[in-house]
Amino acid sequence: MSVPDGMLDGMSSRTISPALVGRAGEISRLRSAFASVREGAPAAVLVGGEAGVGKSRLIREFTAAERGAGARVLIGGCLELGADGLPFAPFTAVLRDLVRELGTEKIAELLAGRAIRELARLLPELGEPPSGGDQGEARARLFEQVLVLLEHLAERSPVILVVEDAHWADRSSRDLLAFLIRNQRALDDVFIVVTYRSDDLHRTHPLRPLIAELDRIEWVERLDLPRLTRREAGEFASRVLGGPLDAVQTDRLYRRTEGNPLFLETLLTSHAREGGDLPDTLRDLLLISVDRLPEESQEVLRVASAGGERVGHALLAAVSGLSPDELIRVLRPAVTANTLLTEADDYVFRHALIREAVHEDLLPGEHGRLHDRFARAIAARPSLVPPDRAQIEMAHHWYAAHNVTWALITAWQAAAEARRALAHAERLTLVARVLELWYQVPDAAERISADHAQVLEEAVKAAYDAGEVERGIALATAALKELDPAAEPVRVALLLDLRAGFNHQLGRDNAADLKRALELVPAGLAPAARTQILVSMACHGGRHRPDDRAEAEEALTLARQVGDSASEANALLSLAATLSDPGGMALRDSEAMNLVAQARSIASGANAYKTILHVAINESHLLEGAGEHEAAAEVARQGVARAEDYGLFRTSGTFLAINLAEPLMALGRWDEAVEVLEHARELSPPPINQATLDVVAGLIAADRGDAAAAARWAAASRAVLQTAGFKDQHHLPLAELEIDAAIAAGDGSAALAATADALGRYDLAGCLTRYAWPVLLSGARACLLALGQAAARRDDALGDSAAALLDRLRPVASELRTYGPVQQACQLTFTALVRQAQRVPGQPVPDGLRAAWDAAADAWSAVRQPHPEAWALTAAGAATSEADRDGAATRLRRAATLAAGLGAAPLSDQIARLSHRVLRPVGDRASADPAGGPAHGAPAPGGSAVSPAAPLGLTARELEVLELVAAGRSNREIAAELFISAKTASVHVSNILAKLGVGSRGEAAATAYRLGLFEPAPASSA
């Protein structure tokens, strides 16, 4: 059904956004179902979702692509015209569009004899419908002629019939739709798609039984369109606005809209994005279902809207003044209409914005009065709300009721509850409210038994736990202005210590604050406070300071004297850190790891949750540096889970997310690593954590060949780190990424420039070797790339620059020591790269080059890092091929297996090019190589079995289905061979397309062969 320009201006029940986000899987399922129709099988898809979730946008995206490929798209929409709609409305719309496009004569040519007159019952333009006769027979003839028309249209080109908004369909339209779907076996090349609002299907809705009936048909598939995730909502906002939205605004929008695209877009393009009132058009849409309810139900909904996101039955009865039974009776229409949902003993509005719209409709006096009634009801009976929520709920309602005295008192009491519940962000909000109301309550200090400075101190601690770094610095500075160091040195010292911690998180200099704090608490004054400050100095007082060990030992002694287990454990961790420098790693049986084990035991025994997380951060960091990737990942994963339990995921948790993503990246589990990174970024981590998350994401993007993404991540990280003080673990990985991004882009000159910049900025020989070696490797790769490009282009200047830069890298590498197997692998790889750079094109392979690359490959295999191993094997294969084709085949087969399993497209392409140049293709699927090399996916020396399909997320059954798809089988043939239904086969194919990120069965087959998952069918011989 076409819509003239302008009809959808403002708000429409079916506004279509230009941004389509998070629907790749659904598009793939539609394409797969249509593909099965093209192969001769019937298929229909029922697309359900709430209003505004993007059903029409999804259909438009799908049909636009298929129309461009030659399909005829017929779209008819149902109209909201009372209880049972306009008869045959969607089919009348389809016919009208066909007449407009083809003309009446063309349609008459498609139908024999009087058949077109049957269709005139739907569209008068087609002539005079037959009169008289049995109405049932006439209806049957009409249905049959619609079927025939679709059949004839499909003889010319595939047909996609879309019936939109079926929740408004009249009985006749529902019957005709059911008839067509049931008879699809007779309709070759006709695909039927039906959309409906799932939130409108109340318990007695006439479409519900039809949906259930159609779902039992073998070739009918249900597709429920969910709301966007928080991550997808952020991407959607960026697309709508043309640029990124900051994390705080994204969080606020997501909470309000709950991921509904229509609501998101409406708020994004209005003043409501900043938290203002809802636009009138959106409010009207949201209140449609409310306005249809009886007045008494609407009245109780207004009361419930003041109760918050969810309100208990007993509490709502108390506030509304209704008995429990009366409340059930009055709310039943709202529940039946899906406006209000029931969850256990609570009521929840179907969407948060519906509650917001109802609440905004309250009159000013009504608003305050309702919140006052909620506060008094909870104060009288705290059991009306969940345990430990009474003070927090009262604080909210007293504040909304503008009772400043009780709002202040209950906010302070609620902050204490939030602290016990580890609800750090909520605690900060509540303490900030106390500060906001302080000067409005004359006797505030007496009311809460705390002075203004104490409230500020509590706010600083809450900000620290909540990860609100800049805010914490401002609060600490304000508190320090109210305290006299001479009178209260310990309070001042502890505030300085906290402010130093905030600045450490921002990468800023904090030495002055820590030094002053330690001066204010000399030995003997306050051992517990001095211990805390000493631990801070040892942990983040600077890099490689000679005093670190002495301060850690003093802190350990004092902690044991005062019985402070948390500080004792932290001091042990500080000692372990001093022992791990300058390599930035520790082996399992080392003294450093023994100290970490002691710290873990002490912290766990004392249930010191912050220290437990600090132990996990240090232990996973040291294990990863030693190449113990699996162990590091497990420690970090457990730490992430604990951080979430303790409410510290935004701070310690995102740090641990970095420590989890790094070993996953090393192990080649890139998709897992990306999921960890994306989840952490959603929570608005502190800037330094954010920058490091960006670097890891960029390194993975570079290895996958996505140069643009790698460059974006590098720029985002640089924007943060350029104002931060230098730290090896932050700045050197960024330097590595900037070089790798240029290499991924194939820009030798830019890669050289990034390498030279790193050498100019940092004294790599004096840095932690763990972070210096990767920069040297990337720099050597940049030189090798530039040398190759210089030779190809006969660019002597570029070649000279590359050679000169390599000469600068070599002495740095000779000075740099190696600690542990990973750094040894780096050193071996650097040596091989230098040898490779010395090779003269066209000349025999230099002696020792193959051995150098083999040594590097073995070293990477030993630490289970498949990407550098595959890269080294590829280079070894290239260095071997001139003299030993079988040896080259062995190495390249192993490299191909690893690269395919990783999804490292650039490396896979390089292997394929090399193989075609000097060998037979190595991507085929053979049981064993004649030279004795490993089969594709079989264990190789020093490695483990790697299935290329495993990292793609394909199940064993999906792999079977993919093999048959690659062999050209239809869904029906797949179903017969695997003894499953065609519908199940279709679902498997949809899932496969989504996981492979492709849009058709042909692309899936090509991907399977490229990755070497199956052996291509042999070519037929004459």
mmCIF file of N, CA and C in Angstrom, residues 914-979:
data_model
loop_
_atom_site.group_PDB
_atom_site.id
_atom_site.type_symbol
_atom_site.label_atom_id
_atom_site.label_comp_id
_atom_site.label_asym_id
_atom_site.label_seq_id
_atom_site.Cartn_x
_atom_site.Cartn_y
_atom_site.Cartn_z
ATOM 1 N N LEU A 914 49.291 -17.218 -1.538
ATOM 2 C CA LEU A 914 50.579 -17.900 -1.506
ATOM 3 C C LEU A 914 50.445 -19.334 -2.003
ATOM 4 N N SER A 915 49.376 -19.985 -1.578
ATOM 5 C CA SER A 915 49.164 -21.379 -1.954
ATOM 6 C C SER A 915 48.957 -21.518 -3.459
ATOM 7 N N HIS A 916 48.161 -20.637 -4.031
ATOM 8 C CA HIS A 916 47.899 -20.719 -5.466
ATOM 9 C C HIS A 916 49.152 -20.394 -6.273
ATOM 10 N N ARG A 917 50.036 -19.626 -5.666
ATOM 11 C CA ARG A 917 51.236 -19.236 -6.400
ATOM 12 C C ARG A 917 52.291 -20.342 -6.405
ATOM 13 N N VAL A 918 52.466 -21.001 -5.282
ATOM 14 C CA VAL A 918 53.586 -21.939 -5.187
ATOM 15 C C VAL A 918 53.168 -23.374 -4.922
ATOM 16 N N LEU A 919 51.873 -23.608 -4.621
ATOM 17 C CA LEU A 919 51.415 -24.956 -4.285
ATOM 18 C C LEU A 919 50.055 -25.199 -4.896
ATOM 19 N N ARG A 920 49.528 -26.391 -4.680
ATOM 20 C CA ARG A 920 48.116 -26.604 -4.950
ATOM 21 C C ARG A 920 47.341 -25.926 -3.817
ATOM 22 N N PRO A 921 46.032 -25.594 -4.005
ATOM 23 C CA PRO A 921 45.272 -24.935 -2.937
ATOM 24 C C PRO A 921 45.291 -25.747 -1.658
ATOM 25 N N VAL A 922 45.415 -25.058 -0.534
ATOM 26 C CA VAL A 922 45.462 -25.761 0.754
ATOM 27 C C VAL A 922 44.151 -25.661 1.501
ATOM 28 N N GLY A 923 43.145 -24.983 0.935
ATOM 29 C CA GLY A 923 41.876 -24.839 1.648
ATOM 30 C C GLY A 923 40.956 -26.018 1.466
ATOM 31 N N ASP A 924 41.397 -27.044 0.649
ATOM 32 C CA ASP A 924 40.493 -28.165 0.441
ATOM 33 C C ASP A 924 40.419 -29.022 1.684
ATOM 34 N N ARG A 925 39.414 -29.879 1.690
ATOM 35 C CA ARG A 925 39.132 -30.685 2.869
ATOM 36 C C ARG A 925 39.568 -32.109 2.576
ATOM 37 N N ALA A 926 40.748 -32.463 2.995
ATOM 38 C CA ALA A 926 41.271 -33.790 2.748
ATOM 39 C C ALA A 926 41.529 -34.483 4.057
ATOM 40 N N SER A 927 41.531 -35.797 4.031
ATOM 41 C CA SER A 927 41.746 -36.533 5.278
ATOM 42 C C SER A 927 43.165 -36.385 5.762
ATOM 43 N N ALA A 928 44.108 -36.259 4.848
ATOM 44 C CA ALA A 928 45.495 -36.066 5.246
ATOM 45 C C ALA A 928 46.279 -35.591 4.036
ATOM 46 N N ASP A 929 47.295 -34.813 4.286
ATOM 47 C CA ASP A 929 48.160 -34.339 3.216
ATOM 48 C C ASP A 929 49.137 -35.437 2.839
ATOM 49 N N PRO A 930 49.425 -35.615 1.542
ATOM 50 C CA PRO A 930 50.349 -36.657 1.141
ATOM 51 C C PRO A 930 51.712 -36.530 1.793
ATOM 52 N N ALA A 931 52.076 -35.293 2.127
ATOM 53 C CA ALA A 931 53.381 -35.099 2.754
ATOM 54 C C ALA A 931 53.356 -35.390 4.229
ATOM 55 N N GLY A 932 52.192 -35.780 4.721
ATOM 56 C CA GLY A 932 52.112 -36.099 6.145
ATOM 57 C C GLY A 932 51.665 -34.948 6.990
ATOM 58 N N GLY A 933 51.216 -33.847 6.343
ATOM 59 C CA GLY A 933 50.726 -32.710 7.108
ATOM 60 C C GLY A 933 49.406 -33.027 7.753
ATOM 61 N N PRO A 934 48.970 -32.237 8.729
ATOM 62 C CA PRO A 934 47.718 -32.509 9.424
ATOM 63 C C PRO A 934 46.529 -32.260 8.536
ATOM 64 N N ALA A 935 45.479 -33.002 8.753
ATOM 65 C CA ALA A 935 44.219 -32.748 8.063
ATOM 66 C C ALA A 935 43.665 -31.417 8.529
ATOM 67 N N HIS A 936 42.749 -30.864 7.713
ATOM 68 C CA HIS A 936 42.127 -29.585 8.079
ATOM 69 C C HIS A 936 41.349 -29.755 9.378
ATOM 70 N N GLY A 937 41.772 -29.089 10.432
ATOM 71 C CA GLY A 937 41.104 -29.223 11.710
ATOM 72 C C GLY A 937 41.709 -30.295 12.578
ATOM 73 N N ALA A 938 42.706 -31.040 12.101
ATOM 74 C CA ALA A 938 43.322 -32.075 12.918
ATOM 75 C C ALA A 938 44.420 -31.477 13.768
ATOM 76 N N PRO A 939 44.797 -32.150 14.865
ATOM 77 C CA PRO A 939 45.841 -31.610 15.721
ATOM 78 C C PRO A 939 47.166 -31.486 14.984
ATOM 79 N N ALA A 940 47.848 -30.413 15.245
ATOM 80 C CA ALA A 940 49.188 -30.215 14.717
ATOM 81 C C ALA A 940 50.160 -30.240 15.881
ATOM 82 N N PRO A 941 51.436 -30.491 15.636
ATOM 83 C CA PRO A 941 52.415 -30.540 16.734
ATOM 84 C C PRO A 941 52.373 -29.276 17.569
ATOM 85 N N GLY A 942 52.263 -29.449 18.850
ATOM 86 C CA GLY A 942 52.252 -28.312 19.741
ATOM 87 C C GLY A 942 50.958 -27.562 19.774
ATOM 88 N N GLY A 943 49.948 -28.032 19.061
ATOM 89 C CA GLY A 943 48.671 -27.329 19.024
ATOM 90 C C GLY A 943 47.552 -28.244 19.431
ATOM 91 N N SER A 944 46.342 -27.809 19.201
ATOM 92 C CA SER A 944 45.174 -28.605 19.522
ATOM 93 C C SER A 944 44.242 -28.592 18.344
ATOM 94 N N ALA A 945 43.286 -29.520 18.362
ATOM 95 C CA ALA A 945 42.336 -29.575 17.252
ATOM 96 C C ALA A 945 41.584 -28.268 17.159
ATOM 97 N N VAL A 946 41.540 -27.714 15.977
ATOM 98 C CA VAL A 946 40.839 -26.448 15.755
ATOM 99 C C VAL A 946 39.834 -26.644 14.638
ATOM 100 N N SER A 947 38.573 -26.576 14.929
ATOM 101 C CA SER A 947 37.538 -26.664 13.896
ATOM 102 C C SER A 947 37.223 -25.278 13.394
ATOM 103 N N PRO A 948 37.338 -25.032 12.091
ATOM 104 C CA PRO A 948 37.028 -23.701 11.577
ATOM 105 C C PRO A 948 35.612 -23.276 11.871
ATOM 106 N N ALA A 949 34.702 -24.234 12.050
ATOM 107 C CA ALA A 949 33.305 -23.871 12.297
ATOM 108 C C ALA A 949 33.067 -23.435 13.718
ATOM 109 N N ALA A 950 33.909 -23.915 14.645
ATOM 110 C CA ALA A 950 33.629 -23.655 16.060
ATOM 111 C C ALA A 950 33.574 -22.179 16.405
ATOM 112 N N PRO A 951 34.554 -21.357 15.994
ATOM 113 C CA PRO A 951 34.480 -19.937 16.344
ATOM 114 C C PRO A 951 33.313 -19.221 15.691
ATOM 115 N N LEU A 952 32.726 -19.823 14.607
ATOM 116 C CA LEU A 952 31.582 -19.194 13.962
ATOM 117 C C LEU A 952 30.311 -19.387 14.766
ATOM 118 N N GLY A 953 30.356 -20.242 15.772
ATOM 119 C CA GLY A 953 29.187 -20.478 16.608
ATOM 120 C C GLY A 953 28.221 -21.479 16.024
ATOM 121 N N LEU A 954 28.643 -22.232 14.984
ATOM 122 C CA LEU A 954 27.749 -23.204 14.369
ATOM 123 C C LEU A 954 27.662 -24.472 15.215
ATOM 124 N N THR A 955 26.451 -24.954 15.414
ATOM 125 C CA THR A 955 26.273 -26.220 16.107
ATOM 126 C C THR A 955 26.572 -27.365 15.136
ATOM 127 N N ALA A 956 26.654 -28.576 15.692
ATOM 128 C CA ALA A 956 26.912 -29.733 14.839
ATOM 129 C C ALA A 956 25.808 -29.891 13.795
ATOM 130 N N ARG A 957 24.559 -29.723 14.202
ATOM 131 C CA ARG A 957 23.441 -29.844 13.261
ATOM 132 C C ARG A 957 23.505 -28.758 12.192
ATOM 133 N N GLU A 958 23.845 -27.517 12.612
ATOM 134 C CA GLU A 958 23.945 -26.426 11.638
ATOM 135 C C GLU A 958 25.062 -26.691 10.643
ATOM 136 N N LEU A 959 26.140 -27.331 11.097
ATOM 137 C CA LEU A 959 27.228 -27.675 10.193
ATOM 138 C C LEU A 959 26.758 -28.698 9.154
ATOM 139 N N GLU A 960 25.930 -29.660 9.595
ATOM 140 C CA GLU A 960 25.364 -30.633 8.654
ATOM 141 C C GLU A 960 24.485 -29.931 7.621
ATOM 142 N N VAL A 961 23.642 -29.012 8.111
ATOM 143 C CA VAL A 961 22.747 -28.282 7.202
ATOM 144 C C VAL A 961 23.557 -27.431 6.236
ATOM 145 N N LEU A 962 24.605 -26.764 6.737
ATOM 146 C CA LEU A 962 25.428 -25.914 5.880
ATOM 147 C C LEU A 962 26.093 -26.733 4.776
ATOM 148 N N GLU A 963 26.533 -27.942 5.104
ATOM 149 C CA GLU A 963 27.167 -28.782 4.087
ATOM 150 C C GLU A 963 26.180 -29.098 2.965
ATOM 151 N N LEU A 964 24.911 -29.340 3.324
ATOM 152 C CA LEU A 964 23.897 -29.623 2.314
ATOM 153 C C LEU A 964 23.527 -28.363 1.533
ATOM 154 N N VAL A 965 23.491 -27.207 2.215
ATOM 155 C CA VAL A 965 23.257 -25.935 1.514
ATOM 156 C C VAL A 965 24.371 -25.708 0.495
ATOM 157 N N ALA A 966 25.611 -25.944 0.927
ATOM 158 C CA ALA A 966 26.750 -25.751 0.024
ATOM 159 C C ALA A 966 26.692 -26.703 -1.160
ATOM 160 N N ALA A 967 26.037 -27.858 -0.963
ATOM 161 C CA ALA A 967 25.884 -28.814 -2.059
ATOM 162 C C ALA A 967 24.697 -28.480 -2.954
ATOM 163 N N GLY A 968 23.974 -27.387 -2.647
ATOM 164 C CA GLY A 968 22.882 -26.935 -3.500
ATOM 165 C C GLY A 968 21.534 -27.535 -3.187
ATOM 166 N N ARG A 969 21.381 -28.119 -1.993
ATOM 167 C CA ARG A 969 20.107 -28.748 -1.653
ATOM 168 C C ARG A 969 19.087 -27.700 -1.211
ATOM 169 N N SER A 970 17.813 -27.962 -1.504
ATOM 170 C CA SER A 970 16.722 -27.109 -1.047
ATOM 171 C C SER A 970 16.366 -27.481 0.391
ATOM 172 N N ASN A 971 15.538 -26.632 1.028
ATOM 173 C CA ASN A 971 15.127 -26.934 2.401
ATOM 174 C C ASN A 971 14.389 -28.269 2.473
ATOM 175 N N ARG A 972 13.575 -28.524 1.468
ATOM 176 C CA ARG A 972 12.817 -29.775 1.467
ATOM 177 C C ARG A 972 13.763 -30.973 1.350
ATOM 178 N N GLU A 973 14.784 -30.861 0.510
ATOM 179 C CA GLU A 973 15.759 -31.945 0.356
ATOM 180 C C GLU A 973 16.599 -32.122 1.617
ATOM 181 N N ILE A 974 16.950 -31.005 2.242
ATOM 182 C CA ILE A 974 17.697 -31.075 3.508
ATOM 183 C C ILE A 974 16.858 -31.788 4.562
ATOM 184 N N ALA A 975 15.580 -31.410 4.619
ATOM 185 C CA ALA A 975 14.693 -32.016 5.609
ATOM 186 C C ALA A 975 14.599 -33.520 5.411
ATOM 187 N N ALA A 976 14.483 -33.957 4.170
ATOM 188 C CA ALA A 976 14.366 -35.384 3.894
ATOM 189 C C ALA A 976 15.634 -36.132 4.271
ATOM 190 N N GLU A 977 16.779 -35.519 3.985
ATOM 191 C CA GLU A 977 18.047 -36.213 4.250
ATOM 192 C C GLU A 977 18.358 -36.295 5.744
ATOM 193 N N LEU A 978 17.966 -35.258 6.485
ATOM 194 C CA LEU A 978 18.290 -35.217 7.917
ATOM 195 C C LEU A 978 17.115 -35.658 8.796
ATOM 196 N N PHE A 979 16.003 -36.072 8.169
ATOM 197 C CA PHE A 979 14.829 -36.534 8.909
ATOM 198 C C PHE A 979 14.296 -35.458 9.860
#
